[in-house]
mmCIF file of C-alpha atoms and ligand atoms in Angstrom:
data_model
loop_
_atom_site.group_PDB
_atom_site.id
_atom_site.type_symbol
_atom_site.label_atom_id
_atom_site.label_comp_id
_atom_site.label_asym_id
_atom_site.label_seq_id
_atom_site.Cartn_x
_atom_site.Cartn_y
_atom_site.Cartn_z
ATOM 1 C CA MET N 280 7.491 -1.997 -4.577
ATOM 2 C CA ASN N 281 8.366 1.685 -4.794
ATOM 3 C CA VAL N 282 10.198 3.126 -7.779
ATOM 4 C CA THR N 283 11.622 6.640 -8.090
ATOM 5 C CA VAL N 284 12.353 8.154 -11.506
ATOM 6 C CA TRP N 285 15.009 10.848 -11.245
ATOM 7 C CA ASN N 286 15.499 13.335 -14.082
ATOM 8 C CA GLU N 287 17.706 16.310 -14.786
ATOM 9 C CA PHE N 288 14.743 17.863 -16.703
ATOM 10 C CA PHE N 289 16.751 20.506 -18.519
ATOM 11 C CA GLU N 290 16.859 19.815 -22.239
ATOM 12 C CA GLU N 291 13.115 19.137 -22.434
ATOM 13 C CA ARG N 292 12.518 22.801 -21.556
ATOM 14 C CA LYS N 293 15.366 24.299 -23.542
ATOM 15 C CA TYR N 294 15.678 22.557 -26.904
ATOM 16 C CA PRO N 295 12.763 22.155 -29.347
ATOM 17 C CA SER N 296 14.356 18.964 -30.684
ATOM 18 C CA VAL N 297 13.800 17.436 -27.238
ATOM 19 C CA SER N 298 10.595 19.148 -26.112
ATOM 20 C CA SER N 299 8.882 18.015 -29.307
ATOM 21 C CA VAL N 300 9.459 14.404 -28.231
ATOM 22 C CA TYR N 301 9.107 14.765 -24.446
ATOM 23 C CA PRO N 302 7.013 17.913 -23.840
ATOM 24 C CA ASP N 303 6.319 16.931 -20.220
ATOM 25 C CA GLY N 304 9.802 15.608 -19.564
ATOM 26 C CA LEU N 305 11.426 12.211 -19.923
ATOM 27 C CA HIS N 306 10.425 11.393 -16.345
ATOM 28 C CA THR N 307 6.728 11.626 -17.178
ATOM 29 C CA VAL N 308 7.048 9.090 -19.977
ATOM 30 C CA LEU N 309 9.241 6.795 -17.886
ATOM 31 C CA ARG N 310 6.767 6.948 -15.020
ATOM 32 C CA GLN N 311 3.862 6.117 -17.331
ATOM 33 C CA ALA N 312 5.809 3.252 -18.884
ATOM 34 C CA LEU N 313 6.629 1.676 -15.533
ATOM 35 C CA ALA N 314 3.159 2.189 -14.078
ATOM 36 C CA GLU N 315 1.697 0.515 -17.155
ATOM 37 C CA GLN N 316 4.188 -2.382 -17.175
ATOM 38 C CA LEU N 317 4.432 -3.073 -13.450
ATOM 39 C CA GLY N 318 0.791 -2.596 -12.501
ATOM 40 C CA PRO N 319 -1.011 -1.192 -9.474
ATOM 41 C CA GLY N 320 1.215 -2.932 -6.904
ATOM 42 C CA THR N 321 4.068 -0.594 -7.768
ATOM 43 C CA GLY N 322 4.274 3.053 -6.757
ATOM 44 C CA VAL N 323 6.222 5.231 -9.179
ATOM 45 C CA ARG N 324 7.237 8.694 -8.063
ATOM 46 C CA VAL N 325 9.363 11.366 -9.719
ATOM 47 C CA ALA N 326 12.299 13.355 -8.343
ATOM 48 C CA LEU N 327 13.912 16.258 -10.211
ATOM 49 C CA GLN N 328 17.338 17.827 -10.022
ATOM 50 C CA GLU N 329 15.858 21.289 -9.402
ATOM 51 C CA GLU N 330 14.105 20.206 -6.204
ATOM 52 C CA PRO N 331 15.654 20.683 -2.766
ATOM 53 C CA GLU N 332 18.208 17.886 -2.257
ATOM 54 C CA HIS N 333 17.403 17.005 -5.898
ATOM 55 C CA GLY N 334 14.199 15.424 -4.601
ATOM 56 C CA LEU N 335 16.247 12.702 -2.923
ATOM 57 C CA GLY N 336 16.049 13.274 0.805
ATOM 58 C CA GLN N 337 16.958 10.320 2.974
ATOM 59 C CA ASP N 338 13.259 9.603 3.560
ATOM 60 C CA VAL N 339 12.630 9.292 -0.187
ATOM 61 C CA LEU N 340 15.627 7.012 -0.715
ATOM 62 C CA ASP N 341 14.724 4.857 2.276
ATOM 63 C CA ASP N 342 11.308 4.398 0.697
ATOM 64 C CA THR N 343 12.727 3.568 -2.771
ATOM 65 C CA ASP N 344 13.356 0.000 -3.912
ATOM 66 C CA VAL N 345 14.641 0.965 -7.355
ATOM 67 C CA LEU N 346 15.914 4.354 -8.557
ATOM 68 C CA LEU N 347 16.080 5.267 -12.267
ATOM 69 C CA TRP N 348 18.601 7.991 -13.127
ATOM 70 C CA TRP N 349 18.556 10.108 -16.290
ATOM 71 C CA GLY N 350 21.034 12.992 -16.543
ATOM 72 C CA HIS N 351 23.169 14.646 -19.208
ATOM 73 C CA LEU N 352 24.250 18.290 -19.424
ATOM 74 C CA LYS N 353 23.868 19.250 -15.743
ATOM 75 C CA GLN N 354 25.393 16.184 -14.152
ATOM 76 C CA ASP N 355 28.332 18.067 -12.677
ATOM 77 C CA GLU N 356 25.885 20.253 -10.729
ATOM 78 C CA VAL N 357 24.540 17.317 -8.752
ATOM 79 C CA SER N 358 25.516 17.682 -5.113
ATOM 80 C CA ASP N 359 28.206 15.355 -3.810
ATOM 81 C CA GLU N 360 26.183 14.876 -0.645
ATOM 82 C CA VAL N 361 23.234 13.473 -2.587
ATOM 83 C CA VAL N 362 25.556 11.288 -4.665
ATOM 84 C CA GLU N 363 27.018 9.800 -1.492
ATOM 85 C CA ARG N 364 23.523 9.254 -0.091
ATOM 86 C CA VAL N 365 22.496 7.367 -3.241
ATOM 87 C CA ARG N 366 25.709 5.331 -3.221
ATOM 88 C CA ARG N 367 25.197 4.248 0.372
ATOM 89 C CA ARG N 368 21.587 3.364 -0.268
ATOM 90 C CA VAL N 369 22.595 1.164 -3.219
ATOM 91 C CA LEU N 370 25.204 -0.604 -1.079
ATOM 92 C CA ASP N 371 22.397 -1.142 1.413
ATOM 93 C CA GLY N 372 20.207 -2.847 -1.192
ATOM 94 C CA MET N 373 18.420 -0.258 -3.377
ATOM 95 C CA GLY N 374 18.438 -1.054 -7.101
ATOM 96 C CA LEU N 375 19.756 1.549 -9.560
ATOM 97 C CA LEU N 376 19.094 1.897 -13.300
ATOM 98 C CA ILE N 377 21.590 4.174 -15.033
ATOM 99 C CA LEU N 378 19.977 5.434 -18.223
ATOM 100 C CA HIS N 379 21.730 6.583 -21.414
ATOM 101 C CA SER N 380 24.033 9.598 -20.833
ATOM 102 C CA ALA N 381 23.774 9.074 -17.070
ATOM 103 C CA ILE N 382 26.592 6.559 -17.493
ATOM 104 C CA GLU N 383 28.792 9.662 -17.160
ATOM 105 C CA SER N 384 26.983 10.847 -14.010
ATOM 106 C CA LYS N 385 28.613 11.272 -10.629
ATOM 107 C CA VAL N 386 26.369 8.548 -9.266
ATOM 108 C CA ALA N 387 27.581 6.062 -11.891
ATOM 109 C CA LYS N 388 31.224 6.955 -11.301
ATOM 110 C CA ALA N 389 30.797 6.686 -7.532
ATOM 111 C CA LEU N 390 29.371 3.175 -7.784
ATOM 112 C CA LEU N 391 31.469 1.829 -10.656
ATOM 113 C CA GLY N 392 34.783 3.415 -9.709
ATOM 114 C CA THR N 393 35.995 4.387 -13.198
ATOM 115 C CA SER N 394 35.612 7.498 -15.383
ATOM 116 C CA CYS N 395 32.618 5.945 -17.221
ATOM 117 C CA ARG N 396 33.676 7.901 -20.352
ATOM 118 C CA ILE N 397 32.309 6.960 -23.729
ATOM 119 C CA THR N 398 34.581 7.225 -26.741
ATOM 120 C CA GLY N 399 32.634 9.446 -29.114
ATOM 121 C CA TRP N 400 28.979 9.728 -29.983
ATOM 122 C CA ARG N 401 26.812 10.410 -32.999
ATOM 123 C CA HIS N 402 23.137 11.370 -33.137
ATOM 124 C CA GLY N 403 20.587 9.735 -35.367
ATOM 125 C CA ASP N 404 22.120 6.315 -36.042
ATOM 126 C CA SER N 405 19.858 3.331 -36.229
ATOM 127 C CA GLU N 406 20.695 0.795 -33.539
ATOM 128 C CA LEU N 407 20.275 -2.947 -33.109
ATOM 129 C CA LEU N 408 20.083 -4.083 -29.492
ATOM 130 C CA TRP N 409 21.315 -7.689 -29.310
ATOM 131 C CA THR N 410 20.563 -10.038 -26.437
ATOM 132 C CA ILE N 411 23.781 -11.595 -25.135
ATOM 133 C CA LEU N 412 22.343 -13.473 -22.157
ATOM 134 C CA PRO N 413 19.180 -15.319 -23.184
ATOM 135 C CA GLY N 414 17.424 -16.514 -20.048
ATOM 136 C CA HIS N 415 18.377 -13.445 -18.021
ATOM 137 C CA GLU N 416 15.407 -11.861 -16.237
ATOM 138 C CA ILE N 417 16.021 -8.549 -18.026
ATOM 139 C CA VAL N 418 15.559 -9.995 -21.536
ATOM 140 C CA ALA N 419 12.322 -11.888 -20.815
ATOM 141 C CA GLY N 420 9.858 -11.260 -23.645
ATOM 142 C CA VAL N 421 12.249 -8.919 -25.450
ATOM 143 C CA PRO N 422 12.730 -9.485 -29.217
ATOM 144 C CA ASN N 423 16.268 -10.144 -30.410
ATOM 145 C CA PRO N 424 17.378 -7.843 -31.783
ATOM 146 C CA VAL N 425 15.337 -4.791 -30.856
ATOM 147 C CA VAL N 426 15.433 -2.268 -33.690
ATOM 148 C CA ILE N 427 15.763 1.393 -32.698
ATOM 149 C CA PRO N 428 15.249 3.442 -35.880
ATOM 150 C CA HIS N 429 16.942 6.625 -34.633
ATOM 151 C CA GLY N 430 19.098 6.579 -31.537
ATOM 152 C CA GLU N 431 22.552 7.700 -30.597
ATOM 153 C CA MET N 432 25.805 5.883 -31.159
ATOM 154 C CA TYR N 433 28.048 5.634 -28.108
ATOM 155 C CA GLY N 434 31.514 4.352 -28.878
ATOM 156 C CA GLU N 435 33.763 1.828 -27.162
ATOM 157 C CA PRO N 436 35.964 1.714 -25.295
ATOM 158 C CA LEU N 437 33.493 2.700 -22.613
ATOM 159 C CA ASP N 438 35.494 3.072 -19.405
ATOM 160 C CA ILE N 439 33.470 0.866 -17.075
ATOM 161 C CA PRO N 440 34.513 -2.118 -14.990
ATOM 162 C CA ALA N 441 33.784 -5.459 -16.667
ATOM 163 C CA PRO N 442 30.088 -6.087 -16.019
ATOM 164 C CA ASP N 443 29.129 -8.977 -13.751
ATOM 165 C CA GLU N 444 26.529 -9.775 -16.394
ATOM 166 C CA LEU N 445 26.700 -8.453 -19.951
ATOM 167 C CA VAL N 446 23.071 -8.519 -21.035
ATOM 168 C CA PHE N 447 22.995 -6.509 -24.293
ATOM 169 C CA ILE N 448 25.410 -5.353 -26.961
ATOM 170 C CA SER N 449 24.333 -2.729 -29.498
ATOM 171 C CA SER N 450 25.532 -2.346 -33.048
ATOM 172 C CA TYR N 451 25.062 0.907 -34.932
ATOM 173 C CA GLU N 452 24.615 1.996 -38.508
ATOM 174 C CA GLY N 453 28.207 3.223 -38.616
ATOM 175 C CA GLY N 454 29.545 -0.194 -37.621
ATOM 176 C CA GLU N 455 30.437 0.602 -34.009
ATOM 177 C CA VAL N 456 29.421 -1.606 -31.102
ATOM 178 C CA LEU N 457 28.727 -0.892 -27.425
ATOM 179 C CA ARG N 458 28.139 -2.905 -24.269
ATOM 180 C CA SER N 459 24.705 -1.350 -23.936
ATOM 181 C CA GLY N 460 23.155 -3.426 -21.158
ATOM 182 C CA CYS N 461 25.471 -4.091 -18.217
ATOM 183 C CA ALA N 462 24.668 -5.428 -14.758
ATOM 184 C CA TRP N 463 26.732 -5.198 -11.584
ATOM 185 C CA HIS N 464 26.339 -6.133 -7.940
ATOM 186 C CA ARG N 465 27.458 -3.473 -5.498
ATOM 187 C CA GLY N 466 27.180 -4.388 -1.831
ATOM 188 C CA ARG N 467 23.616 -5.619 -1.373
ATOM 189 C CA GLY N 468 22.412 -3.579 -4.344
ATOM 190 C CA ARG N 469 22.075 -4.209 -8.047
ATOM 191 C CA VAL N 470 23.041 -1.725 -10.749
ATOM 192 C CA PHE N 471 22.033 -1.850 -14.422
ATOM 193 C CA PHE N 472 23.261 0.455 -17.175
ATOM 194 C CA PHE N 473 20.979 0.668 -20.212
ATOM 195 C CA ALA N 474 22.297 2.792 -23.072
ATOM 196 C CA PRO N 475 19.218 3.399 -25.283
ATOM 197 C CA GLY N 476 17.315 6.543 -24.324
ATOM 198 C CA HIS N 477 18.596 9.426 -26.423
ATOM 199 C CA GLU N 478 16.453 12.472 -25.697
ATOM 200 C CA GLU N 479 15.699 13.506 -29.292
ATOM 201 C CA ALA N 480 14.002 10.241 -30.280
ATOM 202 C CA PRO N 481 10.877 8.560 -28.879
ATOM 203 C CA ILE N 482 12.828 5.540 -27.619
ATOM 204 C CA TYR N 483 11.061 5.356 -24.248
ATOM 205 C CA PHE N 484 7.762 5.043 -26.117
ATOM 206 C CA GLN N 485 8.896 1.794 -27.789
ATOM 207 C CA PRO N 486 7.107 -1.204 -26.237
ATOM 208 C CA GLU N 487 10.250 -3.406 -26.337
ATOM 209 C CA ILE N 488 12.284 -0.755 -24.538
ATOM 210 C CA ARG N 489 9.551 -0.346 -21.900
ATOM 211 C CA ARG N 490 9.652 -4.076 -21.414
ATOM 212 C CA VAL N 491 13.407 -3.989 -20.784
ATOM 213 C CA LEU N 492 13.002 -1.175 -18.269
ATOM 214 C CA ALA N 493 10.260 -2.993 -16.364
ATOM 215 C CA ASN N 494 12.247 -6.237 -16.370
ATOM 216 C CA ALA N 495 15.297 -4.360 -15.117
ATOM 217 C CA VAL N 496 13.301 -2.783 -12.298
ATOM 218 C CA ARG N 497 12.072 -6.231 -11.222
ATOM 219 C CA TRP N 498 15.618 -7.604 -11.414
ATOM 220 C CA ALA N 499 17.106 -4.703 -9.444
ATOM 221 C CA ALA N 500 14.497 -4.678 -6.682
ATOM 222 C CA PRO N 501 15.991 -5.935 -3.425
ATOM 223 C CA PRO N 502 15.002 -9.505 -2.557
ATOM 224 C CA ALA N 503 14.444 -10.503 1.049
ATOM 225 C CA GLN N 504 17.960 -10.918 2.401
ATOM 226 C CA PRO N 505 18.076 -12.593 5.799
ATOM 227 C CA GLN N 506 21.023 -11.668 7.980
ATOM 228 C CA PRO N 507 23.148 -14.509 9.342
ATOM 229 C CA ARG N 508 21.875 -15.401 12.785
ATOM 230 C CA LEU N 509 24.549 -15.276 15.465
ATOM 231 C CA THR N 510 24.208 -17.071 18.802
ATOM 232 C CA ARG N 511 26.001 -14.281 20.590
ATOM 233 C CA GLN N 512 27.033 -10.930 19.265
ATOM 234 C CA GLY N 513 30.072 -11.239 17.053
ATOM 235 C CA GLU N 514 30.283 -15.031 17.123
ATOM 236 C CA TRP N 515 29.288 -17.737 14.725
ATOM 237 C CA PRO N 516 26.765 -20.308 15.912
ATOM 238 C CA ALA N 517 28.772 -22.578 18.226
ATOM 239 C CA LYS N 518 28.261 -25.774 16.236
ATOM 240 C CA TRP N 519 28.213 -24.407 12.708
ATOM 241 C CA TRP N 520 31.048 -26.741 11.677
ATOM 242 C CA VAL N 521 29.582 -29.953 13.077
ATOM 243 C CA PRO N 522 28.348 -32.236 10.285
ATOM 244 C CA ALA N 523 24.644 -32.931 10.497
HETATM 245 ZN ZN1 LIG C 271 21.688 11.409 -26.004
#
């Protein structure tokens, strides 16, 4: 399996409150987390917004089973051409993990079809991440709830389509709640939004959060999907309707 971690990589070089937590960038920590969790059978590469084609040429996407996407302040500068390339690749079977503020990214909007706006935010709140779907592959081995001492409150309504599977709901110190782990099927691909991951707190260092990310990568990876076999081009097998 091949995983690509995509990062805007802006705030980690601009704001001390972020660089003190992620001096080498969020992508470096995410890559380490996935390599550690998924083992040597999985290749984890990094792509950055500043690279040509944002590091996501067609060859890279064709060789990616699951793409993780972290973006925030520079999301509007992502090229529409690359967004369309990612969208098509998801419809063709690539998994996509939309992380934290990337819910408002062009890629998320292109695949989910709504504004993906959150209603308000607040830094520093403690967060409880509640499992809503016990038995789902993404929650395997994850404590319920997961306690995040300092995160970021995102408020509902969050303008997303109703998830095909609502995996987590978060509650915050201020009393707000959020659908914080949402899964969708888009074409042959799987999409998962995971809200925790605020850049000023070491959330991606938390073992329970790393576990969720690794589970989500496994869930989103494309399974073998055989095409229907046609006897002649454009026709169903001649006797498909005959009872056995
Ligand atoms: Zn944030």
